[in-house]
Tab-separated table of C-alpha atoms in Angstrom:
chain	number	residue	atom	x	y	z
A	1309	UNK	CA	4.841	27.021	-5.156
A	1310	UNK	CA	3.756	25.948	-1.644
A	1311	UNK	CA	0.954	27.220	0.355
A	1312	UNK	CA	0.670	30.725	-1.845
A	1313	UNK	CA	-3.290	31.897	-2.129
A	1314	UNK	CA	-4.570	30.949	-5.632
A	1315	UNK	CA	-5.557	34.937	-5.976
A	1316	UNK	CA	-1.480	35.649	-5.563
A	1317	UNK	CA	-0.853	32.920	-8.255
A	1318	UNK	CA	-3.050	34.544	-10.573
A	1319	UNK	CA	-1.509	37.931	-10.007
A	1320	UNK	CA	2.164	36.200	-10.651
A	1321	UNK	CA	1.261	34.765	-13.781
A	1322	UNK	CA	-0.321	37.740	-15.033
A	1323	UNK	CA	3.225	38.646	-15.342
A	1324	UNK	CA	4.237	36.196	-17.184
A	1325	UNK	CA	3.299	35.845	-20.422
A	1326	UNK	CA	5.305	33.130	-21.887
A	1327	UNK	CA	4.099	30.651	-19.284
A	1328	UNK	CA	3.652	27.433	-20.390
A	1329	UNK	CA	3.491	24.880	-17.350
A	1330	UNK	CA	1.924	25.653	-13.855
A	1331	UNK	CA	2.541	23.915	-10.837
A	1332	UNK	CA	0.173	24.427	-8.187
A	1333	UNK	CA	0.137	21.875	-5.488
A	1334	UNK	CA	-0.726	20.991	-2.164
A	1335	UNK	CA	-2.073	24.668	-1.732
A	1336	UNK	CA	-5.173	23.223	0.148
A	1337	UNK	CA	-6.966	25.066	-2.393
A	1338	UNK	CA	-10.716	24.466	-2.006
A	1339	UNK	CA	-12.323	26.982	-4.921
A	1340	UNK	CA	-10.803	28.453	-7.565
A	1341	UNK	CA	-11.571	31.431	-9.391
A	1342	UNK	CA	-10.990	32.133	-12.819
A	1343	UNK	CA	-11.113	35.276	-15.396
A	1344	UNK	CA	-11.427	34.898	-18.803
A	1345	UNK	CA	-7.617	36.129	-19.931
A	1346	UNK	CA	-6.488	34.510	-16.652
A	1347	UNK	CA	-3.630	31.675	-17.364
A	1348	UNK	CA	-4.511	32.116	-21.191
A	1349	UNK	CA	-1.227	30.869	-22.064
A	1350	UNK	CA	-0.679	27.656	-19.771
A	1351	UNK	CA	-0.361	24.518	-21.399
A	1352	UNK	CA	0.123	22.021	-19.138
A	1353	UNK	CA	-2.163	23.100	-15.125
A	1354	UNK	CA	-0.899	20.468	-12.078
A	1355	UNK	CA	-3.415	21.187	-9.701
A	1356	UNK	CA	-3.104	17.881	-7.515
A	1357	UNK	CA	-3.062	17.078	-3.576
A	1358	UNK	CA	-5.277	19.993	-2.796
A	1359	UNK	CA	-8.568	20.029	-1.750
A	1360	UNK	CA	-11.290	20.512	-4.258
A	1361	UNK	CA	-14.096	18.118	-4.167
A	1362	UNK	CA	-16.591	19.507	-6.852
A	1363	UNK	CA	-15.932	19.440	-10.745
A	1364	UNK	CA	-18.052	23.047	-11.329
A	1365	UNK	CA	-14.176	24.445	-10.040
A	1366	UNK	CA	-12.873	22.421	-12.362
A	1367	UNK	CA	-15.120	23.587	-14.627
A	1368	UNK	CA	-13.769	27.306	-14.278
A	1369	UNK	CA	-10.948	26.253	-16.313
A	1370	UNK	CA	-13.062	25.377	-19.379
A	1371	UNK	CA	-12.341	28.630	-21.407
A	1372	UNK	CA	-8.283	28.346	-21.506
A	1373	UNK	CA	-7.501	28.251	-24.608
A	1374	UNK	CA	-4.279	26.411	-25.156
A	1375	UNK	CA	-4.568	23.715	-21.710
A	1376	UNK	CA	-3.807	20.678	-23.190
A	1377	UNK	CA	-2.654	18.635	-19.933
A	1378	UNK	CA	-4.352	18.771	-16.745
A	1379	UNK	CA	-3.201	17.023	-13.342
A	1380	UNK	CA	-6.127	16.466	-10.616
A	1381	UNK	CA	-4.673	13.268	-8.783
A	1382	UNK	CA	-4.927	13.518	-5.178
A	1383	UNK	CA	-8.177	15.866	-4.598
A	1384	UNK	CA	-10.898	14.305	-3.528
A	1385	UNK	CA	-13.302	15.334	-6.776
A	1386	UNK	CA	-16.818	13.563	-6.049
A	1387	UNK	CA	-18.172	14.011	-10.090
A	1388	UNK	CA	-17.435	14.884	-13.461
A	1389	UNK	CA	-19.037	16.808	-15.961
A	1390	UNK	CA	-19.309	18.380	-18.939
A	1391	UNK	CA	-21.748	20.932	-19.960
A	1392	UNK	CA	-23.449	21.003	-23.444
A	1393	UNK	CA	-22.181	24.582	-24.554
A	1394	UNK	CA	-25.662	25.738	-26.327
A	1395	UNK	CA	-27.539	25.296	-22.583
A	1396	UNK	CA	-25.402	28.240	-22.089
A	1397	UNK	CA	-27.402	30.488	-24.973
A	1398	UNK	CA	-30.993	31.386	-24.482
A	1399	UNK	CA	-33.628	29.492	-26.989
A	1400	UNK	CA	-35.180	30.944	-29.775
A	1401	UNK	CA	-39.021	31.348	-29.755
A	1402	UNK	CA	-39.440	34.105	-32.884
A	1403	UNK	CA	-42.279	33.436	-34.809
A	1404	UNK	CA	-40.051	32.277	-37.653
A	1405	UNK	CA	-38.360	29.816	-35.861
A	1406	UNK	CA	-37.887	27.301	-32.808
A	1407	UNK	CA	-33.711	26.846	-31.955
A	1408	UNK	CA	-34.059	23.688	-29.889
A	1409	UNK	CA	-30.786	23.367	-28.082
A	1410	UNK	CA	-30.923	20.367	-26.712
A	1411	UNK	CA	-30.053	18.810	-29.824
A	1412	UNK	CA	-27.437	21.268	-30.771
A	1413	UNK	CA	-27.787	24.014	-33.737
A	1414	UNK	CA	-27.700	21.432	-36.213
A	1415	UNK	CA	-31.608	20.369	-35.793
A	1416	UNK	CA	-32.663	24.604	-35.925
A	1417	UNK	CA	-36.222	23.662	-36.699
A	1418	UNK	CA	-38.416	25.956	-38.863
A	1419	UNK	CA	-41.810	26.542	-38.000
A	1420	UNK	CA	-43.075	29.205	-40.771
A	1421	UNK	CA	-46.242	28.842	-42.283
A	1422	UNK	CA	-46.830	29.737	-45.687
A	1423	UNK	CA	-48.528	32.540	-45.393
A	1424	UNK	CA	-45.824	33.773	-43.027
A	1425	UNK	CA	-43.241	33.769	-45.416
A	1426	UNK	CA	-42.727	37.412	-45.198
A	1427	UNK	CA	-42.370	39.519	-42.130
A	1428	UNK	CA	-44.345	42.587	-41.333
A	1429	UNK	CA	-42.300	44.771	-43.367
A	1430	UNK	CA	-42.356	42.327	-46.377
A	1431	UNK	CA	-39.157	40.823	-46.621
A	1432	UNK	CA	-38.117	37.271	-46.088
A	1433	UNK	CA	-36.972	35.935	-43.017
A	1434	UNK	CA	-32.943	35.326	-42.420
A	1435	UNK	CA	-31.750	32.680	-40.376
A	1436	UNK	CA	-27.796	32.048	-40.365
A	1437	UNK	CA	-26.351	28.516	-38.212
A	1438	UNK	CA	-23.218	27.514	-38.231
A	1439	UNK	CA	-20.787	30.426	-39.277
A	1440	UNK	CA	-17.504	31.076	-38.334
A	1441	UNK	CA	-16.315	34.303	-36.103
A	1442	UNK	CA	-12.852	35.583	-36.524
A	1443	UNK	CA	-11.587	33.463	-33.246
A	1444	UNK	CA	-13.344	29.922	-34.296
A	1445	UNK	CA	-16.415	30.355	-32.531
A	1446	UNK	CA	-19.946	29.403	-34.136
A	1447	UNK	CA	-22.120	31.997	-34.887
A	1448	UNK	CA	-25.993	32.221	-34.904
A	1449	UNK	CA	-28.183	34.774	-36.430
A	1450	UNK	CA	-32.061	35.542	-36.557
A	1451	UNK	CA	-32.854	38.138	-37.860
A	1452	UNK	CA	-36.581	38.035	-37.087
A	1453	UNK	CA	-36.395	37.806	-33.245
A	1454	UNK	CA	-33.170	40.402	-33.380
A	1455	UNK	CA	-31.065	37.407	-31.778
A	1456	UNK	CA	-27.425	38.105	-33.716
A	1457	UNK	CA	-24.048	36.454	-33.062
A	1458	UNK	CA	-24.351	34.714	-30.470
A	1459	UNK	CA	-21.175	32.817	-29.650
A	1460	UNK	CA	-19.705	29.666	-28.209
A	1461	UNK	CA	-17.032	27.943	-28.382
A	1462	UNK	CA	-15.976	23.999	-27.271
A	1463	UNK	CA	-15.308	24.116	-23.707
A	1464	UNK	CA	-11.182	22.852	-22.722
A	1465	UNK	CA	-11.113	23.038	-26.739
A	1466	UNK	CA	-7.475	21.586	-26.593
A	1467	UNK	CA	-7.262	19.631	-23.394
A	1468	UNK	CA	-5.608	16.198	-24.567
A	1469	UNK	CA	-4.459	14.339	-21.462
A	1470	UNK	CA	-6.183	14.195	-17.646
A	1471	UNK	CA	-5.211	12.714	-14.524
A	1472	UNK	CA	-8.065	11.874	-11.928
A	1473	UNK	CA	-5.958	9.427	-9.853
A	1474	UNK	CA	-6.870	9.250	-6.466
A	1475	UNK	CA	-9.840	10.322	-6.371
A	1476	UNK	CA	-13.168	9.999	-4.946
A	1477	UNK	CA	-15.122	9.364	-8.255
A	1478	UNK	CA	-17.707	6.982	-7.307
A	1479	UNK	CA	-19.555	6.764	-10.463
A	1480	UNK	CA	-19.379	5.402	-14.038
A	1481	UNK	CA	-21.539	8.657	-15.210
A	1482	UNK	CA	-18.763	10.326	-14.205
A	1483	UNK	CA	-16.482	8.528	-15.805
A	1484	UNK	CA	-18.766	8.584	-19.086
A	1485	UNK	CA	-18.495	11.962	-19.003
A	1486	UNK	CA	-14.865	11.920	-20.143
A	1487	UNK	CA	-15.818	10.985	-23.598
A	1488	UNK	CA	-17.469	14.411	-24.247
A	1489	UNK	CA	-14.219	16.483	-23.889
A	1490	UNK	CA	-13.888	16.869	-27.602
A	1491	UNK	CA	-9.911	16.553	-27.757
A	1492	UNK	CA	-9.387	14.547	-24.843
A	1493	UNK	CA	-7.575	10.751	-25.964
A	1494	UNK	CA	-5.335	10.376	-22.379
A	1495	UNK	CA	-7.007	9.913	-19.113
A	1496	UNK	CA	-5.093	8.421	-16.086
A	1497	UNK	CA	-7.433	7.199	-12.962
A	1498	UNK	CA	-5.310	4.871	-10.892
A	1499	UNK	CA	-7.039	4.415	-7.408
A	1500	UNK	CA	-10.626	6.298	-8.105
A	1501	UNK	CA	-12.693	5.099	-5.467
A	1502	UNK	CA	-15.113	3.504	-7.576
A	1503	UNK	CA	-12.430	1.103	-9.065
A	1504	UNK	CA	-10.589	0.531	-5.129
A	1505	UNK	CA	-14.189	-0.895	-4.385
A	1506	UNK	CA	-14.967	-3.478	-6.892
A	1507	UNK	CA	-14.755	-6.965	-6.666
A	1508	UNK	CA	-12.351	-7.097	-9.475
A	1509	UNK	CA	-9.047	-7.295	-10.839
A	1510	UNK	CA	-6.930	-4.785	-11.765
A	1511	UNK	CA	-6.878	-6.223	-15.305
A	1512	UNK	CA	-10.431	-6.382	-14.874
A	1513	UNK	CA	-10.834	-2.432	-13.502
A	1514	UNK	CA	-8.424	-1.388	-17.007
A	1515	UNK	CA	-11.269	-3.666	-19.132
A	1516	UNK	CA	-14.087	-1.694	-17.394
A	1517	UNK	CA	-12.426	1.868	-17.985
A	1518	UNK	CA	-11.551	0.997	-21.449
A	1519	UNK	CA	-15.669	-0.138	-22.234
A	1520	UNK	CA	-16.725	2.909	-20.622
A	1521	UNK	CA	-13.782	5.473	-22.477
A	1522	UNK	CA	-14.986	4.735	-26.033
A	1523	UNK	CA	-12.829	7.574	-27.590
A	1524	UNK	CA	-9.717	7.648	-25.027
A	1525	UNK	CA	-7.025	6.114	-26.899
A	1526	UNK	CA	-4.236	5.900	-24.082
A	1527	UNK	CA	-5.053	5.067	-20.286
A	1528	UNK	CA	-3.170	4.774	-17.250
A	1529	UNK	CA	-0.168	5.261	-20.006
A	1530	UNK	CA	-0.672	2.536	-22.359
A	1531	UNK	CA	-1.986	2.634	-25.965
A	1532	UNK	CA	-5.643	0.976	-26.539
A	1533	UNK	CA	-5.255	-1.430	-29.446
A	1534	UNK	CA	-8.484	-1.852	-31.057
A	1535	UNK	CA	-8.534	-6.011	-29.856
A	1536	UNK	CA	-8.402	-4.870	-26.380
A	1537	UNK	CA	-10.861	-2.547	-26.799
A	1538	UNK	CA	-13.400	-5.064	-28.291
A	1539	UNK	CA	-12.194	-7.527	-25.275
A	1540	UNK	CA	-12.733	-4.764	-22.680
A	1541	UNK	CA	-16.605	-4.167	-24.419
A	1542	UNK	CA	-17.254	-7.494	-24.349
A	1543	UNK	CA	-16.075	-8.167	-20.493
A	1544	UNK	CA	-17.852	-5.088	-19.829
A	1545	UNK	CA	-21.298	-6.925	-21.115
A	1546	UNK	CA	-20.833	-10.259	-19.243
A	1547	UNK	CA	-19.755	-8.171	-16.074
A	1548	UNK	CA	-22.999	-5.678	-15.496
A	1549	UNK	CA	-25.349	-8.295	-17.474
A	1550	UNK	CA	-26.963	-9.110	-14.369
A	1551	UNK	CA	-26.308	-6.097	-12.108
A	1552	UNK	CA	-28.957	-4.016	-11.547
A	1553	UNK	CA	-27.257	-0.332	-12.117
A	1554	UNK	CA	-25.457	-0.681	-15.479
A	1555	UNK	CA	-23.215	2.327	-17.260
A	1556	UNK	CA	-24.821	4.542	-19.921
A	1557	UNK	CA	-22.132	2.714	-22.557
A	1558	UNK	CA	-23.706	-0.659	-21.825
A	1559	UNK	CA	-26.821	-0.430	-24.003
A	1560	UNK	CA	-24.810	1.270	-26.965
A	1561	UNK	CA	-22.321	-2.424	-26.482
A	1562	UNK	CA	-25.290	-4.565	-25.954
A	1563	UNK	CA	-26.317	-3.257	-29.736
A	1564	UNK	CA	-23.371	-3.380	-30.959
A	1565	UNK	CA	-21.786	-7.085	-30.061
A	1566	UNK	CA	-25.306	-8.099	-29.220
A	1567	UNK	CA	-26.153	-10.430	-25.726
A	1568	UNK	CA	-23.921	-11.932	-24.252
A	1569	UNK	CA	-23.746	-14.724	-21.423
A	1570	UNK	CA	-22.836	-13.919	-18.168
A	1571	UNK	CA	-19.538	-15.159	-17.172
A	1572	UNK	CA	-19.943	-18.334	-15.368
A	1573	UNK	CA	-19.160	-18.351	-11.548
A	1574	UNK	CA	-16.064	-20.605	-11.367
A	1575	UNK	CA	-14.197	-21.276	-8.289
A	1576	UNK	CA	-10.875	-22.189	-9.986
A	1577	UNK	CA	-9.343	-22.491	-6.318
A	1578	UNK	CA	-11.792	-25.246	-5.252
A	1579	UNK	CA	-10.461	-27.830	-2.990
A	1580	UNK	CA	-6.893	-26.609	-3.074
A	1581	UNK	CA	-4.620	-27.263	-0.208
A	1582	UNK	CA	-1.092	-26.384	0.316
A	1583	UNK	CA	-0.894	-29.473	3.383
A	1584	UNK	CA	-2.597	-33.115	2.652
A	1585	UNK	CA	-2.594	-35.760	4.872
A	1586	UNK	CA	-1.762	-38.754	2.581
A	1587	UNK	CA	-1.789	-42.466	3.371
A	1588	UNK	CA	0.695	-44.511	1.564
A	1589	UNK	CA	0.054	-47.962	0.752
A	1590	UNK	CA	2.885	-50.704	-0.013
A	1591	UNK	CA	1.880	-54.866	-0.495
A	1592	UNK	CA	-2.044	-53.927	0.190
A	1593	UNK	CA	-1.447	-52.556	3.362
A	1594	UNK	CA	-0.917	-48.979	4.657
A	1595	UNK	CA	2.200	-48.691	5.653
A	1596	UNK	CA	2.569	-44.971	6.606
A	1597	UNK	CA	0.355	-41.382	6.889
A	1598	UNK	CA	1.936	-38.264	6.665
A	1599	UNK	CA	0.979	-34.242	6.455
A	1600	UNK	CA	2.758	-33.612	2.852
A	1601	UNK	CA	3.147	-29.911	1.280
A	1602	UNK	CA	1.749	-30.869	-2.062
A	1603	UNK	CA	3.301	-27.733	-3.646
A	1604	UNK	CA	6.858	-29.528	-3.817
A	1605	UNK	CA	8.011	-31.048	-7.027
A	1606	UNK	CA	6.618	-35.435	-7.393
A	1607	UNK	CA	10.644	-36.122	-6.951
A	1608	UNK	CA	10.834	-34.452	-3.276
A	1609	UNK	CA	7.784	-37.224	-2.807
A	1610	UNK	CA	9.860	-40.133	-3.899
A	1611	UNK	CA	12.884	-39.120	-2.046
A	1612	UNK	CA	10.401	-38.922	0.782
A	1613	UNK	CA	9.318	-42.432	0.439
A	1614	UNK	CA	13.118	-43.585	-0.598
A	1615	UNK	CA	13.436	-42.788	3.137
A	1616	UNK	CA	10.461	-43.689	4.924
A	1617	UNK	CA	10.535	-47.208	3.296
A	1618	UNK	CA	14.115	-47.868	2.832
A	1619	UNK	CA	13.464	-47.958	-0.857
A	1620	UNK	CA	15.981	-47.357	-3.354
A	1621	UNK	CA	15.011	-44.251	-5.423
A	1622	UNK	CA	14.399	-45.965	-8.370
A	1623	UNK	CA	13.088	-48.978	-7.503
A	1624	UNK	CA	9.214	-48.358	-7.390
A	1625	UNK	CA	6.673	-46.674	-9.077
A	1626	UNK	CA	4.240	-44.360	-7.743
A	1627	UNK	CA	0.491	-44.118	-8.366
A	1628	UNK	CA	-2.268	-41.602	-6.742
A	1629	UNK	CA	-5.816	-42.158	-5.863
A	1630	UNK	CA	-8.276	-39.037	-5.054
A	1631	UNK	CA	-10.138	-40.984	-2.483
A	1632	UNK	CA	-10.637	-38.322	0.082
A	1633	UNK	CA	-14.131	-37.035	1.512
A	1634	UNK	CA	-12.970	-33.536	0.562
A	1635	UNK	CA	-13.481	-34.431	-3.615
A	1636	UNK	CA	-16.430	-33.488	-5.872
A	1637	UNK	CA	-18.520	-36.085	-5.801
A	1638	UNK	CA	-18.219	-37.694	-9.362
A	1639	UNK	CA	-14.450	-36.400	-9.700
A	1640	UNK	CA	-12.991	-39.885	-7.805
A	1641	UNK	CA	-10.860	-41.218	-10.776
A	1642	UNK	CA	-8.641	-44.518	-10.913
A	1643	UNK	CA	-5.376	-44.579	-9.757
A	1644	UNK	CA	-2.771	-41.785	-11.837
A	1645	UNK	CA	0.893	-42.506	-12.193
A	1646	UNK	CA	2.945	-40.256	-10.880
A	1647	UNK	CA	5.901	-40.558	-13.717
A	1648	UNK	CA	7.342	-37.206	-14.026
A	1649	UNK	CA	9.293	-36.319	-10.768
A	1650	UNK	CA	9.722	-32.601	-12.306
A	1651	UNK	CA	5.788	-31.452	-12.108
A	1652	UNK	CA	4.245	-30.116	-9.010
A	1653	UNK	CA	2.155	-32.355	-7.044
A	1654	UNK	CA	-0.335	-29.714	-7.287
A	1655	UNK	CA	-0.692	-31.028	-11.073
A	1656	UNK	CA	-2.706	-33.952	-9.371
A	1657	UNK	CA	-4.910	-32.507	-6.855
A	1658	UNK	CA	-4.256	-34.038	-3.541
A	1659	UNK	CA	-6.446	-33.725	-1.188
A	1660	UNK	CA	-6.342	-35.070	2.970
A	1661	UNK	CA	-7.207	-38.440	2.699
A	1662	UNK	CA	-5.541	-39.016	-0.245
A	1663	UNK	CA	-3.792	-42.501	-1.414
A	1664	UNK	CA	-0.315	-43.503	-2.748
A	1665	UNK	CA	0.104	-46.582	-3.860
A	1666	UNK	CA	3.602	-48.017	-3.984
A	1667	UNK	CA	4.856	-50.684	-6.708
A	1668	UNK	CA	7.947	-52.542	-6.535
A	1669	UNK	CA	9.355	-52.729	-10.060
């Protein structure tokens, strides 16, 4: 479908009650709106290349029941979220009880004195958590403050796989937030603007994502084996140890592999040129200085000198000095044969200024 109003799509599908998969993109859709036996039986919502920005539209899709797959690459989403489904239910202040929600029904908290074991008309108080309606959803009763079934269920209860790609997710919270979608092991989030702009790798970015995914078993479309995942935690660790925003997830690593050292700032690349100027030295004396592409094999360097010094190829060994100003002080060594005409001369580090000394053999 291409540039059709999402109200019309709605109205089509209401038609349709076999539909499974749902192609929506490119629309330019901005807001979406959402009944509750709207798209009830799409599995699999592609939604991508429009033009929503905030996740409570997103959110609007939280009650369909059988969404397992759901494609959001391309919009430019600025957070995720995911809403504790008890915030969503008034708390219970009876005299018989406190419900404190913020901790979920499980920690219902009685606060009945003894002498208020019985209500005004003499019978005990009744309190039911945790049931089961017809449909799944929990149940809560109190009898007391007249507060009876009140239901909920998980929202996206069956949503298994979500692509963020391309987005403009600039946050780990957001990211963090992933792990709360009860059923969700697949995320893909290829290009999210808060990976584009670190300083990082891409294998780094994947070792991030992973440390801050604890329950996604599959991203960008490869399996998380548990090794990487303890790899990824433990990069994670060294990376933000001495940044001062840190991820939610990094305290929960920190007690679980304990502190780590940060990773050491290492210029592997230090002093590495593609061009030296060499000197070449024959019977004590310099003989010749040349601009050499140290990346070529040690053999293309004694052809070179075969030529230069109407050698024969084999008649002379070949020995290098790092003598040049450009060297870490300390790293000058003695003189290093070059024997093996296969490795690179990048094996030995030259550097302008450089020395090869010629022996006749």
């Amino acid at each position: 479908m291409a540039e059709l109003e999402w109200c019309h799509v709605i109205a089509l599908t209401s038609v349709m009650p076999a539909l499974k998969e749902l192609h929506v993109c490119g629309n330019g859709y901005t807001d979406l709106v959402v009944q509750s036996d709207d798209l009830h039986t799409v599995e699999c919502l592609r939604i991508n290349d429009n033009s929503l920005t905030s996740w409570e539209e997103i959110w609007k899709l939280h009650q369909l029941p059988k969404l397992k797959t759901l494609i959001l690459s391309g919009n430019p989403l600025q957070d995720i979220f995911y809403k504790d489904p008890m915030s969503e239910v008034d708390t219970c202040n009876c005299p018989w009880c406190r419900w404190d929600h913020s901790t979920g029904l499980e920690d219902l908290v009685f606060e009945v004195e003894e002498e208020d074991l019985e209500n005004d008309s003499g019978h005990a108080a009744n309190v039911n958590v945790g049931s089961e309606s017809a449909t799944g959803d929990q149940l809560v009763d109190c009898k007391p403050c007249g507060l009876e079934s009140i239901s909920w269920s998980n929202p996206f209860p069956a949503l298994k796989a979500l692509c963020i790609s391309e987005t403009s997710i600039n946050a780990w919270q957001h990211v963090e937030e992933l792990s709360k979608f009860p059923h969700l092991h697949s995320v893909r989030m290829k290009g999210i603007q808060l990976l584009s702009t670190a300083d990082v790798t891409e294998e780094d970015r994947r070792k991030l994502s992973i440390a801050c995914l604890p329950t996604i078993s599959n991203l960008n479309g490869s399996s998380i084996s548990e090794t990487e995942r303890d790899k990824a935690e433990r990069h994670c660790l060294t990376y933000f140890s001495d940044k001062e925003s840190k991820p939610a997830v990094f305290q929960v690593l920190q007690e679980k592999h304990g502190q780590l050292t940060p990773l050491a700032d290492v210029d592997i690349g230090y002093g590495f040129q593609e061009w030296a100027k060499l000197k070449f030295i024959h019977k004590a004396n310099i003989v010749h200085e040349a601009n050499m592409h140290v990346v070529e094999p040690v053999g293309t360097l004694r052809l070179y000198i075969s030529k230069k010094l109407f050698l024969p190829l084999r008649s002379f060994r070949m020995w290098h000095r790092a003598s040049g100003a450009s060297h870490k002080e300390g790293l000058m060594e003695d003189l290093e044969e070059l024997f093996l005409d296969s490795l690179p001369m990048s094996r030995f580090n030259f550097l302008d200024g450089d020395e090869i000394f010629i022996d006749d053999i």
